[in-house]
PDB file of C-alpha atoms and ligand atoms in Angstrom:
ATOM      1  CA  UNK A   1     -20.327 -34.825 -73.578  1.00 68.00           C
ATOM      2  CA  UNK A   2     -21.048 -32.686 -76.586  1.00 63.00           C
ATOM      3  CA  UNK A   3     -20.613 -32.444 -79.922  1.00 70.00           C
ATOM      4  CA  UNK A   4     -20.588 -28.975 -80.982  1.00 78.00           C
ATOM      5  CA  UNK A   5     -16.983 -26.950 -82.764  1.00 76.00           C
ATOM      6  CA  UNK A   6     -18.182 -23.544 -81.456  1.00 81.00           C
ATOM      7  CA  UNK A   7     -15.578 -21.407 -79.798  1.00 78.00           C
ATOM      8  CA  UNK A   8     -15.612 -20.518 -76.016  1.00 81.00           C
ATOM      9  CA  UNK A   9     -15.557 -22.754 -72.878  1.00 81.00           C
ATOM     10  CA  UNK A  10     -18.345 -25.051 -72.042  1.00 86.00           C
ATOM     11  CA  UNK A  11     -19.698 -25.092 -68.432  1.00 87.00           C
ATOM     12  CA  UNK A  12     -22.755 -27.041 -66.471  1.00 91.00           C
ATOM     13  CA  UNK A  13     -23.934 -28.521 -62.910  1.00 92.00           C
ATOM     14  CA  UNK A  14     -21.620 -31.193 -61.545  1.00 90.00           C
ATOM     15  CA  UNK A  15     -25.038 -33.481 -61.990  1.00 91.00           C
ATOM     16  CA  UNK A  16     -24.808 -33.019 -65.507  1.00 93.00           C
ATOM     17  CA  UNK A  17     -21.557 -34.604 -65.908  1.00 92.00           C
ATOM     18  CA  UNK A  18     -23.215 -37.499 -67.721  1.00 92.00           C
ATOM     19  CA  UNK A  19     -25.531 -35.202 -70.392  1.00 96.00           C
ATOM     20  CA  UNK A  20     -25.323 -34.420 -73.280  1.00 96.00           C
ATOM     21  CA  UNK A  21     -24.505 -30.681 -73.613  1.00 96.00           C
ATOM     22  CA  UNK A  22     -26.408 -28.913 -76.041  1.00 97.00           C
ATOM     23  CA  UNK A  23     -25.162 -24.966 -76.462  1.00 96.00           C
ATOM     24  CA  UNK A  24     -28.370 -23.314 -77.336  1.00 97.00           C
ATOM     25  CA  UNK A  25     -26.709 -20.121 -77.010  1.00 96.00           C
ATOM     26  CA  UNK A  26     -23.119 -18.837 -77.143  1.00 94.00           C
ATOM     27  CA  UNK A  27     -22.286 -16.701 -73.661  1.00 93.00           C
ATOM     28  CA  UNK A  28     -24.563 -15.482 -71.275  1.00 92.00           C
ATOM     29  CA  UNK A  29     -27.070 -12.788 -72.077  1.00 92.00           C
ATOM     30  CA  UNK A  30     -26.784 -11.035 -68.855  1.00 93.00           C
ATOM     31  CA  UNK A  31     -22.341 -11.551 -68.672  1.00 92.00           C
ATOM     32  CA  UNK A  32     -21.834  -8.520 -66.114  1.00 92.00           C
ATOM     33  CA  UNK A  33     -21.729 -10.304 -62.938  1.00 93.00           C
ATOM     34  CA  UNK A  34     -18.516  -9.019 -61.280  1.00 90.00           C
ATOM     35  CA  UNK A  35     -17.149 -12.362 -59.584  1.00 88.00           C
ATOM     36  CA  UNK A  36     -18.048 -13.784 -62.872  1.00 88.00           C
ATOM     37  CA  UNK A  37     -15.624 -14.746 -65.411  1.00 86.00           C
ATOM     38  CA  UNK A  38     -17.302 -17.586 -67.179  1.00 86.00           C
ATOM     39  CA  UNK A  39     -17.900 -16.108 -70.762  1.00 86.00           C
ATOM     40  CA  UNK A  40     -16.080 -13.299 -70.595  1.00 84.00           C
ATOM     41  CA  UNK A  41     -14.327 -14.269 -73.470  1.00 83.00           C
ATOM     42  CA  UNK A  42     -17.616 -15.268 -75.736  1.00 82.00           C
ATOM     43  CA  UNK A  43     -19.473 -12.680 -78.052  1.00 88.00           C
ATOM     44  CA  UNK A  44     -23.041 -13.503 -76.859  1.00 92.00           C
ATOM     45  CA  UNK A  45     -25.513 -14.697 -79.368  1.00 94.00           C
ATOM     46  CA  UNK A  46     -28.660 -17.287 -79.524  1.00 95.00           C
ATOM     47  CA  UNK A  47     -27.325 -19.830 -81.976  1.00 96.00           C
ATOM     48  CA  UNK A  48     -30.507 -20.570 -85.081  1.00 97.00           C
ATOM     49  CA  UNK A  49     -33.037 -23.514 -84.390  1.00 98.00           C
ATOM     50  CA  UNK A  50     -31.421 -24.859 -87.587  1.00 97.00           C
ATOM     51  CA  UNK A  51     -27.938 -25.190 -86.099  1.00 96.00           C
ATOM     52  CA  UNK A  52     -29.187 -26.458 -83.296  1.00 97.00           C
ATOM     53  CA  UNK A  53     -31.237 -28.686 -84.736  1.00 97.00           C
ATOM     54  CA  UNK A  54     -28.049 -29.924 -86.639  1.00 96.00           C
ATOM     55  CA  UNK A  55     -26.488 -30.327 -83.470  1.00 96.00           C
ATOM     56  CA  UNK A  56     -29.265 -32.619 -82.149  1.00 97.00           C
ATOM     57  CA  UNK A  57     -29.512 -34.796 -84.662  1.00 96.00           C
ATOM     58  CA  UNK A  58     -25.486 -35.271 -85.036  1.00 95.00           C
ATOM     59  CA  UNK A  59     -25.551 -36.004 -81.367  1.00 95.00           C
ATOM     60  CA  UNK A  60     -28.295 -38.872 -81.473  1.00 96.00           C
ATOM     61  CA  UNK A  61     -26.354 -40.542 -84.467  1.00 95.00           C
ATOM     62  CA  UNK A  62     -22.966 -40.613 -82.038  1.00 94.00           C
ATOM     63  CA  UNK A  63     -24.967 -40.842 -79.273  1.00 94.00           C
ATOM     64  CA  UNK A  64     -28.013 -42.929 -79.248  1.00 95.00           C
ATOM     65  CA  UNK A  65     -27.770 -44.020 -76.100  1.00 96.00           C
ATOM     66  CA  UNK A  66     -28.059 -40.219 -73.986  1.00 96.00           C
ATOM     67  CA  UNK A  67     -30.562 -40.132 -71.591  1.00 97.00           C
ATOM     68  CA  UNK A  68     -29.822 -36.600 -70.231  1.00 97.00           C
ATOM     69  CA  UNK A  69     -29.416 -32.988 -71.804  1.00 98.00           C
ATOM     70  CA  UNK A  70     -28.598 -29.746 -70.648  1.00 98.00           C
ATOM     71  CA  UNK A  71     -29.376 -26.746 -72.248  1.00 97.00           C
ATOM     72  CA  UNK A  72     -26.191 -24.172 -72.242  1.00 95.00           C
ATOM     73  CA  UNK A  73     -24.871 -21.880 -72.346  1.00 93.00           C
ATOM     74  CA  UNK A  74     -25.255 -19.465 -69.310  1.00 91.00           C
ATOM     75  CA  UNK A  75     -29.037 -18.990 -69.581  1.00 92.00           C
ATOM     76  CA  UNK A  76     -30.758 -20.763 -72.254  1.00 95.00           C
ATOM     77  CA  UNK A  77     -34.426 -20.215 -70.547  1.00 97.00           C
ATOM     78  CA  UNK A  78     -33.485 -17.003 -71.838  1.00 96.00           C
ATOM     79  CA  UNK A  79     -34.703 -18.128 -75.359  1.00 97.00           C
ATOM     80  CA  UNK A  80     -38.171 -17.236 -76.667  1.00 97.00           C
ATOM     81  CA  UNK A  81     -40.488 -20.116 -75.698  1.00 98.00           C
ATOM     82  CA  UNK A  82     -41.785 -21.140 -78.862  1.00 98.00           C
ATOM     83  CA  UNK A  83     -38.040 -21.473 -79.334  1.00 98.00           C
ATOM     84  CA  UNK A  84     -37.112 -24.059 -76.616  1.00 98.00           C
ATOM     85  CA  UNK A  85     -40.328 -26.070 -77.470  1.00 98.00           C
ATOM     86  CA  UNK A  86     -38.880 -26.320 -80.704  1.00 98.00           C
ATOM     87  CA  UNK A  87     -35.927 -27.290 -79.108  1.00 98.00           C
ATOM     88  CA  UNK A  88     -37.541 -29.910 -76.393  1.00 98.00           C
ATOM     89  CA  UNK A  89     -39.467 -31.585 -78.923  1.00 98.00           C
ATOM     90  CA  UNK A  90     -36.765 -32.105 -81.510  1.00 98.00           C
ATOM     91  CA  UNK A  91     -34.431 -33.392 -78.047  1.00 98.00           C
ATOM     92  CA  UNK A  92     -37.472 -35.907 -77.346  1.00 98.00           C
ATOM     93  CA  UNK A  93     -38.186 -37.169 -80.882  1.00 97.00           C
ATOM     94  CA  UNK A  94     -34.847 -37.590 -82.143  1.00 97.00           C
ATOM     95  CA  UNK A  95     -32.369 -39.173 -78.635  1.00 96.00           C
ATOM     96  CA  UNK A  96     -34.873 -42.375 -78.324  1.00 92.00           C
ATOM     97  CA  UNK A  97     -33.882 -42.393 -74.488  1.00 96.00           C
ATOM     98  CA  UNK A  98     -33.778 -39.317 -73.205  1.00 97.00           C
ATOM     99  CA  UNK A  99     -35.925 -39.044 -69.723  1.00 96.00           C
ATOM    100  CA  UNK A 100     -34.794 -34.937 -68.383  1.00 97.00           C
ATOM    101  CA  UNK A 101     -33.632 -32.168 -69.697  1.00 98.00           C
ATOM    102  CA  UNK A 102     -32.684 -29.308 -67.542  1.00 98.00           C
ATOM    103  CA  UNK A 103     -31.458 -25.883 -68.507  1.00 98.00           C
ATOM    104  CA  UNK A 104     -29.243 -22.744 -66.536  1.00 96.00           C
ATOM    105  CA  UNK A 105     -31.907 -19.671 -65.903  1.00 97.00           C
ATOM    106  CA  UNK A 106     -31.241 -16.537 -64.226  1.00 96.00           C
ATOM    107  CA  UNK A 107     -34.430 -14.948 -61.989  1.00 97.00           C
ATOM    108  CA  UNK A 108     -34.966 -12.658 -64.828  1.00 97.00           C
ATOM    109  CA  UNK A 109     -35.316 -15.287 -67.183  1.00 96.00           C
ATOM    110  CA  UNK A 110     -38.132 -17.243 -65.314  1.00 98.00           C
ATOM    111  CA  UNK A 111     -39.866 -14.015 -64.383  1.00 98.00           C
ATOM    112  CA  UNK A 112     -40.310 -12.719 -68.095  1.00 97.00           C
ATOM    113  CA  UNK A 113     -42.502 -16.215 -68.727  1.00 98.00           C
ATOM    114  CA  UNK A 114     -45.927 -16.031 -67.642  1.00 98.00           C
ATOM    115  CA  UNK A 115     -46.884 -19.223 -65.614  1.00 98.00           C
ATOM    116  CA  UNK A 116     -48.712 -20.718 -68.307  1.00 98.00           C
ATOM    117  CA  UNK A 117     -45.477 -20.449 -70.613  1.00 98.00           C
ATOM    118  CA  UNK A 118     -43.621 -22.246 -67.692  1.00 98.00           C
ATOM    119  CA  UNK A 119     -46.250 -25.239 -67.219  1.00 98.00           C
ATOM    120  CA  UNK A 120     -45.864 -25.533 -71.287  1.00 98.00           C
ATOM    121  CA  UNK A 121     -42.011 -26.140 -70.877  1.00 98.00           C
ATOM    122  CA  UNK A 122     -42.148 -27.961 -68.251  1.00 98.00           C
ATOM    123  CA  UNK A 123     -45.137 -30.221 -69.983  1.00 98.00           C
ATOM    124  CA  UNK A 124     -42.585 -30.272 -72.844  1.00 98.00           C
ATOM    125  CA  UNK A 125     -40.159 -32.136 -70.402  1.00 98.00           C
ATOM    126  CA  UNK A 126     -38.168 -29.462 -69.302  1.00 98.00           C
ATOM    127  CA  UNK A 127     -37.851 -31.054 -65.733  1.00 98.00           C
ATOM    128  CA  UNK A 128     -35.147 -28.959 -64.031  1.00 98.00           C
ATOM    129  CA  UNK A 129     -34.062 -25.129 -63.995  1.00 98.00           C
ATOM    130  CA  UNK A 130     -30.144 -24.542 -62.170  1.00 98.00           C
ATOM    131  CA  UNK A 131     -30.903 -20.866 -60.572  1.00 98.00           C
ATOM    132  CA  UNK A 132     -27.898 -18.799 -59.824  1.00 97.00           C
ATOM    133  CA  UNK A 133     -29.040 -16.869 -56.843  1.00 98.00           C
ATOM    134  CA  UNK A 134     -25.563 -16.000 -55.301  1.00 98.00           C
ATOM    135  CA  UNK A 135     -27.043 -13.557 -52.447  1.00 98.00           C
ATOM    136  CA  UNK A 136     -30.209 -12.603 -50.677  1.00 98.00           C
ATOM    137  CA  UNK A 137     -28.926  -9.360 -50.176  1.00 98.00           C
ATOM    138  CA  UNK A 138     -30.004  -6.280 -52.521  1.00 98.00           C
ATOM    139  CA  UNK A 139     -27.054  -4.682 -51.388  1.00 98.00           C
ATOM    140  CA  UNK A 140     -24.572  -7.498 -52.284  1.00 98.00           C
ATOM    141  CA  UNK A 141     -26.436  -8.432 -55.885  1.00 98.00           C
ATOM    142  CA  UNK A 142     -26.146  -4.532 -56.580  1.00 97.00           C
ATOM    143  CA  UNK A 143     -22.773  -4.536 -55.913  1.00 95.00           C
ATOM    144  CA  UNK A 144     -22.289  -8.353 -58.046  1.00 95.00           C
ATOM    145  CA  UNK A 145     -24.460  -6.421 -60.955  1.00 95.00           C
ATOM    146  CA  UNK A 146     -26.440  -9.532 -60.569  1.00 96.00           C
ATOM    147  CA  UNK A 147     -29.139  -7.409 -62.429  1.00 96.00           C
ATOM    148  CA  UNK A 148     -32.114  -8.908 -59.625  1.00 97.00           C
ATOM    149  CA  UNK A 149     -33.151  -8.522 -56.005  1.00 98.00           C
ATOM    150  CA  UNK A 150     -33.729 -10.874 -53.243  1.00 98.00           C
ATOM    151  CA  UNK A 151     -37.742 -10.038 -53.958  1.00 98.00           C
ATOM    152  CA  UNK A 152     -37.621 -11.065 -57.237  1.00 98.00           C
ATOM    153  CA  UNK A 153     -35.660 -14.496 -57.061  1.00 98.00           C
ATOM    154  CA  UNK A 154     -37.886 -15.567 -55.030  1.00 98.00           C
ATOM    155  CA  UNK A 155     -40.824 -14.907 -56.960  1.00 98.00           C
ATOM    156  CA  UNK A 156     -38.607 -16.514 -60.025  1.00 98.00           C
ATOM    157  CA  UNK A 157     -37.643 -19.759 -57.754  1.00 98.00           C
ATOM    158  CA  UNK A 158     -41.126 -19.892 -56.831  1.00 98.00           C
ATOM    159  CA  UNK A 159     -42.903 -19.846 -60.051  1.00 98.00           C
ATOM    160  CA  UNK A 160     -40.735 -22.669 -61.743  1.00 98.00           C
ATOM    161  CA  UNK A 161     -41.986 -24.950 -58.623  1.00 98.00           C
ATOM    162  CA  UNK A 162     -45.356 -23.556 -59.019  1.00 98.00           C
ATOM    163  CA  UNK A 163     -44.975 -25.110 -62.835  1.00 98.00           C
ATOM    164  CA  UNK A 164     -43.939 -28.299 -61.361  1.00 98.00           C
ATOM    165  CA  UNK A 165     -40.292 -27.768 -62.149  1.00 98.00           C
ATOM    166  CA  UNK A 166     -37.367 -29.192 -59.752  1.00 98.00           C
ATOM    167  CA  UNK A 167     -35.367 -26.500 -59.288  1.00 98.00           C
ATOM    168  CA  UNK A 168     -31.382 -26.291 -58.140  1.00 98.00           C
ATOM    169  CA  UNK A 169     -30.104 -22.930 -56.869  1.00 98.00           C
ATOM    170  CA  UNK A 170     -26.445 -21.898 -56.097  1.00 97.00           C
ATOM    171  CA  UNK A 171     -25.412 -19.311 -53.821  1.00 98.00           C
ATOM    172  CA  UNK A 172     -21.758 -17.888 -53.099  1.00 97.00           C
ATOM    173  CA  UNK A 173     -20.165 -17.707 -49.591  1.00 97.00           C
ATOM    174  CA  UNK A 174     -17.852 -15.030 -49.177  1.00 96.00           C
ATOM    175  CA  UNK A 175     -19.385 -12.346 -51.694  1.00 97.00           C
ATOM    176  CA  UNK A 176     -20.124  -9.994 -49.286  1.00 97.00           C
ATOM    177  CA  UNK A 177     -16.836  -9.710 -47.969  1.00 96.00           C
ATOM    178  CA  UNK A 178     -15.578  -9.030 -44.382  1.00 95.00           C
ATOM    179  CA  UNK A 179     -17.917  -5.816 -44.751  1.00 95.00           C
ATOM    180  CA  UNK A 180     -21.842  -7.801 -45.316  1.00 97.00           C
ATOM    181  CA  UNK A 181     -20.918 -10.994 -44.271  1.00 98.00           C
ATOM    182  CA  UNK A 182     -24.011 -11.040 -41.584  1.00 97.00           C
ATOM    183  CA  UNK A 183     -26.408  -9.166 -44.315  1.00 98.00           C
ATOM    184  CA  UNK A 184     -25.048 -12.074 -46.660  1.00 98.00           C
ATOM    185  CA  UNK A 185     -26.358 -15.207 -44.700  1.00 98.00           C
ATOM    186  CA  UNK A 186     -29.035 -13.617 -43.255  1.00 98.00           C
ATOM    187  CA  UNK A 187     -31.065 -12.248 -46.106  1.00 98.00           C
ATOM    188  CA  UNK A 188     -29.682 -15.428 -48.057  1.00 98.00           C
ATOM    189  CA  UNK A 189     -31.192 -17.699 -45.633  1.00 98.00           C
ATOM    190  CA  UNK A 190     -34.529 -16.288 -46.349  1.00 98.00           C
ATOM    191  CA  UNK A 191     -34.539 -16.494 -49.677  1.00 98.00           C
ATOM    192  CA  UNK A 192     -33.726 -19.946 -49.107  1.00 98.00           C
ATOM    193  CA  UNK A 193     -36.977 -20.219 -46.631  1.00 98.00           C
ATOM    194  CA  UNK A 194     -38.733 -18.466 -49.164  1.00 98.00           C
ATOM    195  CA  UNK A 195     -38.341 -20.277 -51.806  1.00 98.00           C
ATOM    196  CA  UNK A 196     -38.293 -23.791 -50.480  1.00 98.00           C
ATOM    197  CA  UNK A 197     -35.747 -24.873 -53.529  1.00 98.00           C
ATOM    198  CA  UNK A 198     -35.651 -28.817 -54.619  1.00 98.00           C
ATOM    199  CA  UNK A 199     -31.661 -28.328 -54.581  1.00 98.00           C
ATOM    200  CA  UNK A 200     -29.288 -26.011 -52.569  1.00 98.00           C
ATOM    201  CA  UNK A 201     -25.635 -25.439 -53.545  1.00 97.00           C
ATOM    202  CA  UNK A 202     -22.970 -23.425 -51.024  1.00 97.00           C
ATOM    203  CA  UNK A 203     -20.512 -22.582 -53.587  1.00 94.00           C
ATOM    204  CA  UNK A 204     -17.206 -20.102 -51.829  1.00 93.00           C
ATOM    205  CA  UNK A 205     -16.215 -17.630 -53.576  1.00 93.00           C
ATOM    206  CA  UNK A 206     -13.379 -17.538 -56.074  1.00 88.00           C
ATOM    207  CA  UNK A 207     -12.327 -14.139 -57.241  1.00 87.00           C
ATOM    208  CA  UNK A 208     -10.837 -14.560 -60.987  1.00 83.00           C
ATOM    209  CA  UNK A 209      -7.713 -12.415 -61.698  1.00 83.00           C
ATOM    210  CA  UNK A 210      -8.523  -9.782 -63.651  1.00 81.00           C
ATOM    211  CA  UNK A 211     -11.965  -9.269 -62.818  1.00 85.00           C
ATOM    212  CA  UNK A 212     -13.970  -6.344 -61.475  1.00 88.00           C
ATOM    213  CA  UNK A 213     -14.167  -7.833 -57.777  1.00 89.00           C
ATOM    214  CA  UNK A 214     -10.499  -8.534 -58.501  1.00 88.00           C
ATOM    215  CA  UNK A 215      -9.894  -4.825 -58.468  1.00 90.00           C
ATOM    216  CA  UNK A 216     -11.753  -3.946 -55.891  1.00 91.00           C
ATOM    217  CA  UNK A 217      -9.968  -6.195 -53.833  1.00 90.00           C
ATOM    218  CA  UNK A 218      -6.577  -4.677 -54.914  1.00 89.00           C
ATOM    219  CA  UNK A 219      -8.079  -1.668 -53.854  1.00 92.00           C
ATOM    220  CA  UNK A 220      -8.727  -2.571 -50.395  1.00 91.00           C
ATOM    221  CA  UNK A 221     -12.824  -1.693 -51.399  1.00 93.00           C
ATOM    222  CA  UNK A 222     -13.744  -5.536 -50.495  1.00 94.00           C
ATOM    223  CA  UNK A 223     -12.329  -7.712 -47.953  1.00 93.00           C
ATOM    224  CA  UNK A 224     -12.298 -11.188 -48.934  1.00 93.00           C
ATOM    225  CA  UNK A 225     -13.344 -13.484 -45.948  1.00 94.00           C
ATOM    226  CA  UNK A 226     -10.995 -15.974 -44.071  1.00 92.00           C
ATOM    227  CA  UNK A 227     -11.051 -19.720 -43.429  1.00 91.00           C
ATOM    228  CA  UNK A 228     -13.229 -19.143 -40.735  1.00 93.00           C
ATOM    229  CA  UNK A 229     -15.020 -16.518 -41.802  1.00 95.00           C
ATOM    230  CA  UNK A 230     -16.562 -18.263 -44.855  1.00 95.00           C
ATOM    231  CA  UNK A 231     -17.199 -21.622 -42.280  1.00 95.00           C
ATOM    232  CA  UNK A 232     -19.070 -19.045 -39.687  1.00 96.00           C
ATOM    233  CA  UNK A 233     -20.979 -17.678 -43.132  1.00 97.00           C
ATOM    234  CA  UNK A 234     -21.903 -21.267 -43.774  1.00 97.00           C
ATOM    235  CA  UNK A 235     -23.266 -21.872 -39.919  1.00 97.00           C
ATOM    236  CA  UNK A 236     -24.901 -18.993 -40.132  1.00 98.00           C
ATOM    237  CA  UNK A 237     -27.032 -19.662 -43.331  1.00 98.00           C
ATOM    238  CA  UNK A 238     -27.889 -22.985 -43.035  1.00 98.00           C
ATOM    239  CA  UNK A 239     -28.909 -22.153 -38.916  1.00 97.00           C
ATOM    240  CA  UNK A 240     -31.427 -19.376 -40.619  1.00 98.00           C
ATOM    241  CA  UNK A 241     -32.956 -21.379 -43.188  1.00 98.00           C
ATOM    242  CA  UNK A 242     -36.522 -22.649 -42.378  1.00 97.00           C
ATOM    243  CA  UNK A 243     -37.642 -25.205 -44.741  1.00 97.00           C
ATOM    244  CA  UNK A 244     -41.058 -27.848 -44.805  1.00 96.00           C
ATOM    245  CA  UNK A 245     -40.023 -29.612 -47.628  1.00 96.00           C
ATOM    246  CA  UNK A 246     -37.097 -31.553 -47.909  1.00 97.00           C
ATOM    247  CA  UNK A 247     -34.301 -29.534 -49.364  1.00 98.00           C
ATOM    248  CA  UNK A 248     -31.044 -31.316 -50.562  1.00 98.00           C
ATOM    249  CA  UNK A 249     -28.254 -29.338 -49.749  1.00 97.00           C
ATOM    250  CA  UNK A 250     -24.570 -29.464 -50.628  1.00 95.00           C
ATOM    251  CA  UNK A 251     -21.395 -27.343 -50.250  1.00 92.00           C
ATOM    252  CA  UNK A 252     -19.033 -29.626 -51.314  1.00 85.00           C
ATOM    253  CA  UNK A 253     -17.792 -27.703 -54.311  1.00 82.00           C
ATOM    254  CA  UNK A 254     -13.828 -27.949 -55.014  1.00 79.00           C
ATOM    255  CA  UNK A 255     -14.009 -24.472 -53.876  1.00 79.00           C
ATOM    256  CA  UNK A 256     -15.276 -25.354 -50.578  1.00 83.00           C
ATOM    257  CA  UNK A 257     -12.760 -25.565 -47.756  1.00 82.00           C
ATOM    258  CA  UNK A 258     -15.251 -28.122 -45.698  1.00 85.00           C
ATOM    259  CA  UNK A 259     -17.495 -30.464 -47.476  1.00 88.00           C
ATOM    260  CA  UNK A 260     -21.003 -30.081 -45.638  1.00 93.00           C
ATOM    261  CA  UNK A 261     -24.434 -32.263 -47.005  1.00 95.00           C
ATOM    262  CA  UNK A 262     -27.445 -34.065 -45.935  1.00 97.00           C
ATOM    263  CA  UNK A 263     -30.931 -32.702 -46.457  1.00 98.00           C
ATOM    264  CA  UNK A 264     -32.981 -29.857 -44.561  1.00 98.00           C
ATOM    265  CA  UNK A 265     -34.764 -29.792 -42.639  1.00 97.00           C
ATOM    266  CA  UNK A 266     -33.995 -33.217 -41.337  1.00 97.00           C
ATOM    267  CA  UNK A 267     -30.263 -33.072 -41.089  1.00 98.00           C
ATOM    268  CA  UNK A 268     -29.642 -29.120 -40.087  1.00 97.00           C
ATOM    269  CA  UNK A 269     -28.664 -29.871 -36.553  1.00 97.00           C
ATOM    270  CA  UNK A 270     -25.750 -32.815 -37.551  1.00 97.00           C
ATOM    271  CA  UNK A 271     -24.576 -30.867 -40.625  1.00 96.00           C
ATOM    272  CA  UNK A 272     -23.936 -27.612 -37.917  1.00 97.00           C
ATOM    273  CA  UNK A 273     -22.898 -30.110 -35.272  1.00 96.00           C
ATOM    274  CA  UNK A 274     -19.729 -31.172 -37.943  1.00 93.00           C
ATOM    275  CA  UNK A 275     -19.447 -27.358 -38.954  1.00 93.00           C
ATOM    276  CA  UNK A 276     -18.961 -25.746 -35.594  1.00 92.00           C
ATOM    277  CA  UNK A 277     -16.775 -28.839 -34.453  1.00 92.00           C
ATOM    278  CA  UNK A 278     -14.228 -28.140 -37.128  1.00 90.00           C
ATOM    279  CA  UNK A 279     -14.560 -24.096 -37.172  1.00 92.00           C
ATOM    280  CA  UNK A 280     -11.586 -23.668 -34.330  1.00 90.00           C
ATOM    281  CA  UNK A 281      -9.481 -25.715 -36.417  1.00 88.00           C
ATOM    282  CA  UNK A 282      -9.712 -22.678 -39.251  1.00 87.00           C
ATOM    283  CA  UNK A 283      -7.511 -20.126 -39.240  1.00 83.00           C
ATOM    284  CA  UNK A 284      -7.465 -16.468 -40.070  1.00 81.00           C
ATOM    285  CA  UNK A 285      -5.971 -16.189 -43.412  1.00 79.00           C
ATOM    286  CA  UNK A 286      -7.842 -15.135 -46.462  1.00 76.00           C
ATOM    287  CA  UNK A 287      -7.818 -18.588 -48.410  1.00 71.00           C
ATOM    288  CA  UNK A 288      -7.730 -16.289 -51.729  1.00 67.00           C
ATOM    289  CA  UNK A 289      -4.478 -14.713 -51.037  1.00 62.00           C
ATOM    290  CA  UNK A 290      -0.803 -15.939 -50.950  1.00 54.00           C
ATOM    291  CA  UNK A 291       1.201 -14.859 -47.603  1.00 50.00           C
ATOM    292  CA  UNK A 292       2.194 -11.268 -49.316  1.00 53.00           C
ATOM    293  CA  UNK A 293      -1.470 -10.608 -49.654  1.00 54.00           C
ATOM    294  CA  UNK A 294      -1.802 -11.229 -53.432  1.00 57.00           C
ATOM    295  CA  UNK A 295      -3.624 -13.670 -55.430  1.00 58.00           C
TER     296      UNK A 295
HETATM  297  S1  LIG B 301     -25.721 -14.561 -64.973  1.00 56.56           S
HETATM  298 FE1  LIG B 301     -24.444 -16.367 -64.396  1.00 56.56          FE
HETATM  299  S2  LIG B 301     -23.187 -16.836 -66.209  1.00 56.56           S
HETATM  300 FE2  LIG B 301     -24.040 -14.768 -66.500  1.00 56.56          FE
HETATM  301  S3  LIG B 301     -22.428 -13.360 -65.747  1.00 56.56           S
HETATM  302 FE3  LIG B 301     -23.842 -13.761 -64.014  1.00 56.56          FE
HETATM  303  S4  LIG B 301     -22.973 -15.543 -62.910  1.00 56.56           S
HETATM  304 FE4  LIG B 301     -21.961 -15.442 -64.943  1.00 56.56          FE
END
């Protein structure tokens, strides 16, 4: 739910289908991912703390009754902190019910705020960051133009649980193609272990038309995985990653051709148990692309 007339599409967490969707910027500041087609379409800019706070304070008047918010657009911990203090305290003292707020961040984000600036957010009520992490793989995230490595998401994932943050991280099956699909899981799977997220997401890749992977696939530079291939990916990722606290994990995504949950460590051997019992029912086809070989 939002109230907002600015142009461009509006995106969040499935969890945050019941929040109140509060565009603190327009775009993402990063927008070069290559598998990315999200905001494409948006001319980036951080809206003013007076439109915002407009925004707020028409949303508790139609809304009194929201008790969750999420901070948009593609990385609003992107703003300067003073900024989204601003921001959490106007959220708090105008919706009388709110109880979280969470916000999209990208590694670089979280590693540009010191720790203290972190434990002030979060002490603000900031109370969950969504991490795109998409890979463990420096070779894959150079090749996304993810703009981050595998070192430094972790050190990002860990510092917003050091602040007392939960924290929800995605990653993308398939994006190494046919050609780092083992590089892929593995270094994924210990950035997983590394990190020790609250929240896991297995998202499969979906290459948008028009887009940079898009070309390179037309190109015959990037092999899109098959069925089975992205179900062996899976396997292999959640069979690497070593957790000690409990981890919920999902790949149930509309984009998933499976759906795989429970929570690590406790539930890794039935979740593979389900996985590798319907794995010889895949087939070999590239779910991506029609019988001619096109999108
Ligand atoms: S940082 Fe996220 S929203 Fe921005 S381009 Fe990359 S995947 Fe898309």
């Amino acid at each position: 739910m939002f109230i907002d007339d600015a142009p461009g599409p509006v995106f969040r967490p499935p969890s945050e289908a019941r929040s109140f969707i509060l565009r603190v910027t327009i775009g993402c500041s990063h927008n070069r991912c290559t598998f990315c087609s999200m905001y494409k379409d948006s001319s980036y800019r951080i809206r003013s703390l007076a439109e915002i706070d407009g925004i707020i304070e028409r949303g508790a008047r139609a809304m009194p009754y929201v008790r969750r918010i999420f901070l948009a657009d593609g990385d609003a911990l992107v703003l300067p902190t003073a900024s989204l203090l601003h921001i959490l305290k106007k959220c708090y003292d105008t919706f009388p019910q709110i109880t979280r707020i969470g916000a999209y961040a990208t590694p670089n984000d979280i590693n540009r705020k010191t720790p203290e600036e972190l434990q002030a957010l979060k002490d603000a009520g900031l109370d969950i960051l969504y991490m795109g992490i998409e890979s463990g793989d420096d070779v894959v995230l150079h090749h996304i133009r993810k703009g981050t490595t595998g070192e430094r998401t972790i050190r990002a994932g860990r510092k917003a649980l050091a602040a007392g943050m939960k924290l929800s991280t995605m990653i993308l099956l398939g994006l190494g193609g046919k050609e780092r699909t083992r590089e892929h899981a593995l270094h994924t799977a210990q950035v997983i272990s590394a990190i020790q997220p609250t929240m896991l997401s297995a998202l499969s890749l979906i290459i948008p038309y028009g887009s940079p992977l898009y070309e390179e696939v037309r190109a015959g530079t990037f092999t899109p995985l098959t069925a089975r291939g992205f179900l062996e990916e899976l396997a292999c990722i959640i069979r690497d990653i070593e957790v000690t606290r409990p981890c919920i994990f999902r790949s149930n995504h509309v984009s998933n051709l499976f759906p795989v949950g429970g929570t690590l460590p406790q539930d890794k051997e039935s979740m593979l148990l389900n996985l590798e019992t319907f794995i010889p029912q895949a087939d070999d086809t590239c779910p991506l692309l029609n019988d001619n070989g096109n999108f």
